[in-house]
CSV table of C-alpha atoms and ligand atoms in Angstrom, one decimal:
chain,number,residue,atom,x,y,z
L,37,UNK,CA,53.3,85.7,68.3
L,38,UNK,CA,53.7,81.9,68.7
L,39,UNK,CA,50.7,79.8,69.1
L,40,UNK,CA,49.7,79.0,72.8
L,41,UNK,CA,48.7,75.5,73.5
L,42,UNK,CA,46.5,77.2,76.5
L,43,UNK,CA,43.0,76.7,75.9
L,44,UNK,CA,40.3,79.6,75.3
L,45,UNK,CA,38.9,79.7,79.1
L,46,UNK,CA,35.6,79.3,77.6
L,47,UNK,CA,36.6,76.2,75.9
L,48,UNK,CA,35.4,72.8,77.2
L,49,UNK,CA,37.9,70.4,78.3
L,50,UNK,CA,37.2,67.2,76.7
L,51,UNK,CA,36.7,64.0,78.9
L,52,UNK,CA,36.5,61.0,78.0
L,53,UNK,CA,34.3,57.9,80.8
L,54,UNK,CA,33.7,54.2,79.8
L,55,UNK,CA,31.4,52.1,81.3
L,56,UNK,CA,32.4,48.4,81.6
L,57,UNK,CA,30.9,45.5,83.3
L,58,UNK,CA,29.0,42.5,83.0
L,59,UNK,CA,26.7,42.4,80.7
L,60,UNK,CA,22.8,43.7,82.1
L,61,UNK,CA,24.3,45.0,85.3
L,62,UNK,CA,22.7,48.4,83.8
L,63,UNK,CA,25.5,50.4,82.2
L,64,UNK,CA,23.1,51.5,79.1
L,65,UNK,CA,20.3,52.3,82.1
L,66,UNK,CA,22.9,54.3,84.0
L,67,UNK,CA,24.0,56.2,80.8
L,68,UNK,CA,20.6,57.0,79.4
L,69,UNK,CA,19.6,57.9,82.8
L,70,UNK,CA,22.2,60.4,83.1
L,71,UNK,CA,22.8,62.3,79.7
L,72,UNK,CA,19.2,61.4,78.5
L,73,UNK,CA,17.3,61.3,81.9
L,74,UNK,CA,14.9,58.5,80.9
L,75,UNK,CA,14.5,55.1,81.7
L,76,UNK,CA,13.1,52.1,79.5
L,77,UNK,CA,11.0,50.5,80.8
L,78,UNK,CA,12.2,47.1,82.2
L,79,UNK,CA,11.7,44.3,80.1
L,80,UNK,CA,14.1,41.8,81.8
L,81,UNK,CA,13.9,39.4,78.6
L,82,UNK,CA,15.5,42.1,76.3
L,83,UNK,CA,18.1,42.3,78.7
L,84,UNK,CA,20.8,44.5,77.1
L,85,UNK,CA,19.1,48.2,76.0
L,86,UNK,CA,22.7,48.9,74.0
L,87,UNK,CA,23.5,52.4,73.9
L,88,UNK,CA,27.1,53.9,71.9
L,89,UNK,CA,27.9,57.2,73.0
L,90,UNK,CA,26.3,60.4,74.7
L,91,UNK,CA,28.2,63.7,74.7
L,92,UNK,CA,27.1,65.2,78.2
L,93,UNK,CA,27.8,69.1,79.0
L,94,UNK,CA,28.7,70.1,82.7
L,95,UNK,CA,30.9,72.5,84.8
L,96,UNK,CA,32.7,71.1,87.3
L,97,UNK,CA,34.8,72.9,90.0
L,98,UNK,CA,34.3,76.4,87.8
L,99,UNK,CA,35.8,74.0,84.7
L,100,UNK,CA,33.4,73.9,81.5
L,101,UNK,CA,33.6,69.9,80.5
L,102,UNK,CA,32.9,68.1,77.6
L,103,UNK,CA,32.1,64.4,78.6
L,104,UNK,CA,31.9,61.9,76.0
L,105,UNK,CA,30.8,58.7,77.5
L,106,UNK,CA,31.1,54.9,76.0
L,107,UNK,CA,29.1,52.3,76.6
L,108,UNK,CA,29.9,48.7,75.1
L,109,UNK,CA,26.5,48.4,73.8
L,110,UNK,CA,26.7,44.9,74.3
L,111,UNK,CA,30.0,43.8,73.4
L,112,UNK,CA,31.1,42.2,76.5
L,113,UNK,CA,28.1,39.5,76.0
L,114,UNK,CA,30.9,38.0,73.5
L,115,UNK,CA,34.2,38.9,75.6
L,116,UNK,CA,35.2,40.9,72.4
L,117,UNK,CA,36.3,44.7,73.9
L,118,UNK,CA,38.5,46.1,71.7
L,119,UNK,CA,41.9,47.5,73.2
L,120,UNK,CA,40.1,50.2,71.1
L,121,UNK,CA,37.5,50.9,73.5
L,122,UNK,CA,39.8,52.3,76.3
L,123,UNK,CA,42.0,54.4,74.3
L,124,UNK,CA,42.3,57.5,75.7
L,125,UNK,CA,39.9,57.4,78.5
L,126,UNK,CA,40.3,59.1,81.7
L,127,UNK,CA,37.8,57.9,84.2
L,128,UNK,CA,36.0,54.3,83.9
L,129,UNK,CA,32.7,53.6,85.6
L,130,UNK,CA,32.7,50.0,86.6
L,131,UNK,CA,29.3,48.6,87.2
L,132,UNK,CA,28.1,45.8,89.2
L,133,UNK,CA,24.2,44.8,90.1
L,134,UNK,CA,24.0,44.4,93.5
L,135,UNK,CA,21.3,41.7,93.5
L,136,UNK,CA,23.7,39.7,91.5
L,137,UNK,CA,26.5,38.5,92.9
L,138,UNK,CA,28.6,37.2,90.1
L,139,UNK,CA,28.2,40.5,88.5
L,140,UNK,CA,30.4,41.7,91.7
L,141,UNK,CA,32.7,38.5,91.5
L,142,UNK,CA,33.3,39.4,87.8
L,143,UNK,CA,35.2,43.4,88.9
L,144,UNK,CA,39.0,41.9,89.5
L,145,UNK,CA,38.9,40.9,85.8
L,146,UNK,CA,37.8,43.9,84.8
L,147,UNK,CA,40.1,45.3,86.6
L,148,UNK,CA,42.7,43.3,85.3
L,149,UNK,CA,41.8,44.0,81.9
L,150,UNK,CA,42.1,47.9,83.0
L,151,UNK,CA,45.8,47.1,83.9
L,152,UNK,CA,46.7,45.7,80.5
L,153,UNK,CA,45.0,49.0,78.6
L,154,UNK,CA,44.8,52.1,80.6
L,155,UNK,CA,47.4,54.2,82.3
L,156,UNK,CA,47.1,53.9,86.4
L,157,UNK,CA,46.3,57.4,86.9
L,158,UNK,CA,43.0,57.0,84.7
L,159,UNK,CA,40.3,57.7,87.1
L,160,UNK,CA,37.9,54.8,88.9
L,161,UNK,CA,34.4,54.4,90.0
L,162,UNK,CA,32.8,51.5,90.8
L,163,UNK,CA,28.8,51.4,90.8
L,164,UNK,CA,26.7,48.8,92.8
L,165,UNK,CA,23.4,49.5,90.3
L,166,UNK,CA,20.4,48.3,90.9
L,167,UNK,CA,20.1,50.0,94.7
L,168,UNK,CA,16.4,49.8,94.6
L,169,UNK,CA,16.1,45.7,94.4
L,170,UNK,CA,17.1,45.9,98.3
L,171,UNK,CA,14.9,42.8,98.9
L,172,UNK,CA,17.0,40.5,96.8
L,173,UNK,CA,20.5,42.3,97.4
L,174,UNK,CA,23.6,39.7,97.1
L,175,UNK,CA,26.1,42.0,97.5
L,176,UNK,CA,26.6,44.6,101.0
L,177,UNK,CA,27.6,48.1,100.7
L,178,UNK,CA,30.3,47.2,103.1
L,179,UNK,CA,31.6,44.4,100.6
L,180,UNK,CA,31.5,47.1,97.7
L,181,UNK,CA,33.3,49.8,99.6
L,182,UNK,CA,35.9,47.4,101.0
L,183,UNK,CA,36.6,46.3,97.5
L,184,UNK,CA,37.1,49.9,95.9
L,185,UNK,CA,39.1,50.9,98.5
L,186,UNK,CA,41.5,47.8,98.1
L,187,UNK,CA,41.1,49.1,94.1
L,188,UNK,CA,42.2,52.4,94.9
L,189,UNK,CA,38.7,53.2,93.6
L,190,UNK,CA,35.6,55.5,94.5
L,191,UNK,CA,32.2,53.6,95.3
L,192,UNK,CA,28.6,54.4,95.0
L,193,UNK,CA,25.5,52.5,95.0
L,194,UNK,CA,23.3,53.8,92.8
L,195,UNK,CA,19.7,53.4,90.5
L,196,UNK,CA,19.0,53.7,87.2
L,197,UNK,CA,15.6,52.7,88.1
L,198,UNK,CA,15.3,55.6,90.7
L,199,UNK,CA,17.9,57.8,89.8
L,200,UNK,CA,19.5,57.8,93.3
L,201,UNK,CA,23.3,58.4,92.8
L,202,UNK,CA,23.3,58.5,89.2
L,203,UNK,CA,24.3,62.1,88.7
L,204,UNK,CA,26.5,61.8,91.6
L,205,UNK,CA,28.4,59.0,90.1
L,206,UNK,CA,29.1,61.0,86.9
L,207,UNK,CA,29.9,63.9,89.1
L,208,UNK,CA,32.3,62.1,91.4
L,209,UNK,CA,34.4,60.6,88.8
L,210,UNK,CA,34.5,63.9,86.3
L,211,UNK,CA,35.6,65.9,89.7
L,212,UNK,CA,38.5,63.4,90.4
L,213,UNK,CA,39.5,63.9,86.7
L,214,UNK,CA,39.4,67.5,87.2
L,215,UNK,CA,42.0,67.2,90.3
L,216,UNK,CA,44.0,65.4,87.9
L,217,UNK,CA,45.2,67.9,85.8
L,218,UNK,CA,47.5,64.9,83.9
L,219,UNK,CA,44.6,63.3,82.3
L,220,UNK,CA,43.3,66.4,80.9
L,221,UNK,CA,46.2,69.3,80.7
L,222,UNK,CA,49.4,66.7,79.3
L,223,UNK,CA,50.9,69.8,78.1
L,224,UNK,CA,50.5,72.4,80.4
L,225,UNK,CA,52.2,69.5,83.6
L,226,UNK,CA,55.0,68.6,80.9
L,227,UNK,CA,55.9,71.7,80.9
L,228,UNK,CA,55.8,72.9,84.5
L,229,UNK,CA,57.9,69.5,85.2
L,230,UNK,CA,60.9,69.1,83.2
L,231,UNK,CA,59.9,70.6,80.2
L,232,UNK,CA,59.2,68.4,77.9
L,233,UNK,CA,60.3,64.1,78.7
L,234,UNK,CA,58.0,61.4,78.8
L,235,UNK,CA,54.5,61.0,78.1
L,236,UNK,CA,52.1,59.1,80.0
L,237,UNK,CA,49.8,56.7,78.1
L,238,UNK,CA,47.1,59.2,78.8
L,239,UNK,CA,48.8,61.6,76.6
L,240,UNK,CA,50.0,59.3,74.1
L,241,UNK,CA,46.5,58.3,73.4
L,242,UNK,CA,45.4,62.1,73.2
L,243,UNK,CA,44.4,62.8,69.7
L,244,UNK,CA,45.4,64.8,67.2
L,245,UNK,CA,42.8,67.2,67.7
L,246,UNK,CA,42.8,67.4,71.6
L,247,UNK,CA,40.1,65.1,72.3
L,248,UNK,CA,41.1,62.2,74.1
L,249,UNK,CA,38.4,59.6,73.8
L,250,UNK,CA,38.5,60.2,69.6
L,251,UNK,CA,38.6,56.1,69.2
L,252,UNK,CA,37.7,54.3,66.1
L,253,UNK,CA,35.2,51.7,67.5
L,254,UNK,CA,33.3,50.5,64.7
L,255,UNK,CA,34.1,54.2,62.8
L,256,UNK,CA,30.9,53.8,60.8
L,257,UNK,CA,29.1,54.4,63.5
L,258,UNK,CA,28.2,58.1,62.8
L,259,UNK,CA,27.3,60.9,65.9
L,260,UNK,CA,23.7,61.1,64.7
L,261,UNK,CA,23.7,57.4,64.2
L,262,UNK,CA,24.6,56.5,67.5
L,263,UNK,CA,22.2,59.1,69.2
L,264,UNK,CA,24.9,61.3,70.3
L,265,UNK,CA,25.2,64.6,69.6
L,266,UNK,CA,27.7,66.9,67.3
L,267,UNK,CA,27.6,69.8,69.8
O,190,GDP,P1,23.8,46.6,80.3
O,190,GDP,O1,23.9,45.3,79.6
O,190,GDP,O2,24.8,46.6,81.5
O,190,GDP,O3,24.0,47.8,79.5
O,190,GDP,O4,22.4,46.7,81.0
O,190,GDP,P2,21.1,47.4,80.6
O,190,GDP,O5,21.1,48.9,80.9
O,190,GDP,O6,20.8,47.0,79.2
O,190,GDP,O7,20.0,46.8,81.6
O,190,GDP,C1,19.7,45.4,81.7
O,190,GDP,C2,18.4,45.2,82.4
O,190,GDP,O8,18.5,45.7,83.7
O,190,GDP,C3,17.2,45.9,81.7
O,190,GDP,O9,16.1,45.1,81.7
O,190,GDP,C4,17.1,47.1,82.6
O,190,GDP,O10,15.7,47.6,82.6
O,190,GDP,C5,17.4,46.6,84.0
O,190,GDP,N1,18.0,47.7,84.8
O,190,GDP,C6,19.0,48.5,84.6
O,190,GDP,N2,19.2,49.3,85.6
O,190,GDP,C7,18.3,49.0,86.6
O,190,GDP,C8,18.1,49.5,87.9
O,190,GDP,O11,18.7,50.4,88.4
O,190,GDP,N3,17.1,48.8,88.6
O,190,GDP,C9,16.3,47.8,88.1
O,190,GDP,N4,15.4,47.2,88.8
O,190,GDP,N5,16.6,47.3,86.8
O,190,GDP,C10,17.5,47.9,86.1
């Protein structure tokens, strides 16, 4: 019998989320909050916390997923993101604080950075962190939600701090990917198309193995190292 490219149903589907942004707008906070559920506690003169990777379990719309989820762990402090970063991603959590404005001012040129490296299809959130400094807020919900929409984006405000909308960020964006069968299932829409043609840069970038998101930022930077797990 020839070999199926179909998946085991019990395999996960591998997904891989960045989080980009200015630096201490919370990305490391958010990430820890979600895979880890804990929160440092704030010490705002060690701004960046600086976290690599967390491999995150869920099931999504009956779908067993596999998230592997990239934080810059500080990189963006020296405007040095590698192209190597967004390889293979399909969904990027874009984070803004919203008691800072230029934090929010900063998203077009993320967003133009996005352009240059990912394919358009690639999945966006943007997060207004930071929700529970209300009393020195900069930036509106209304402002944020204009802006993603103009982005073609989803929008959330949400707190590390708190929690409130953490888990529903992470859910939001997976559950777009997941209605996006390109990003995760290349082969299975190449073939129910034309059989077979052109591949999108989200396939392109899929590894050998069939997990997008294997990237070789700073490759000595083992699993355990990094606090992820090999699961
Ligand atoms: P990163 O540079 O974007 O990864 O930001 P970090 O996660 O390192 O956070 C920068 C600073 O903001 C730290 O002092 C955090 O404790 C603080 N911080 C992060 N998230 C929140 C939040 O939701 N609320 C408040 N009040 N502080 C936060």
């Amino acid at each position: 019998m020839p070999p199926s490219n179909k998946p085991a149903a019990n395999t996960p589907i591998n997904v891989k989320l960045l989080l980009i942004g200015n630096s201490s707008v919370g990305k490391s906070s958010l990430l820890l909050r979600f895979s880890d559920e804990q929160w440092l506690p704030e010490d705002e003169s060690s701004a960046t916390i600086g976290v690599d990777f967390r491999v995150h379990k869920m099931e999504v719309k009956g779908k067993k997923v596999k998230l592997s989820i990239w934080d810059t762990a500080g990189q963006e402090r020296f405007r040095t993101i590698t192209s190597s970063y967004y390889r293979g991603a399909q969904g990027i959590i874009l984070v803004y604080d919203v008691a800072n404005r230029e934090s929010f001012e900063a998203l077009p040129r993320w967003f133009s950075e996005l352009e240059t490296y990912v394919s358009s299809s690639v999945v966006k959130i943007i997060v207004g962190n930071k929700l529970d400094k209300e009393f020195s807020r900069q930036v509106t919900s209304a402002e944020g939600q204009q802006f993603a929409s103009r982005m073609n984006s989803l929008f959330l405000e949400a707190s590390a701090k708190t929690s409130v909308g953490v888990k529903e960020a992470f859910q939001e964006v997976v559950e777009k990917i997941m209605d996006t069968p390109e990003l995760w299932a290349p082969l299975a829409v190449e073939k129910s198309s034309s059989g077979g043609g052109k591949r999108n840069a989200t396939t392109a970038a899929t590894s050998r193995d069939g997990m997008p998101g294997n990237i070789d930022l700073n490759a000595s930077r083992s699993e355990e190292e990094s606090g992820g797990c090999a699961c």
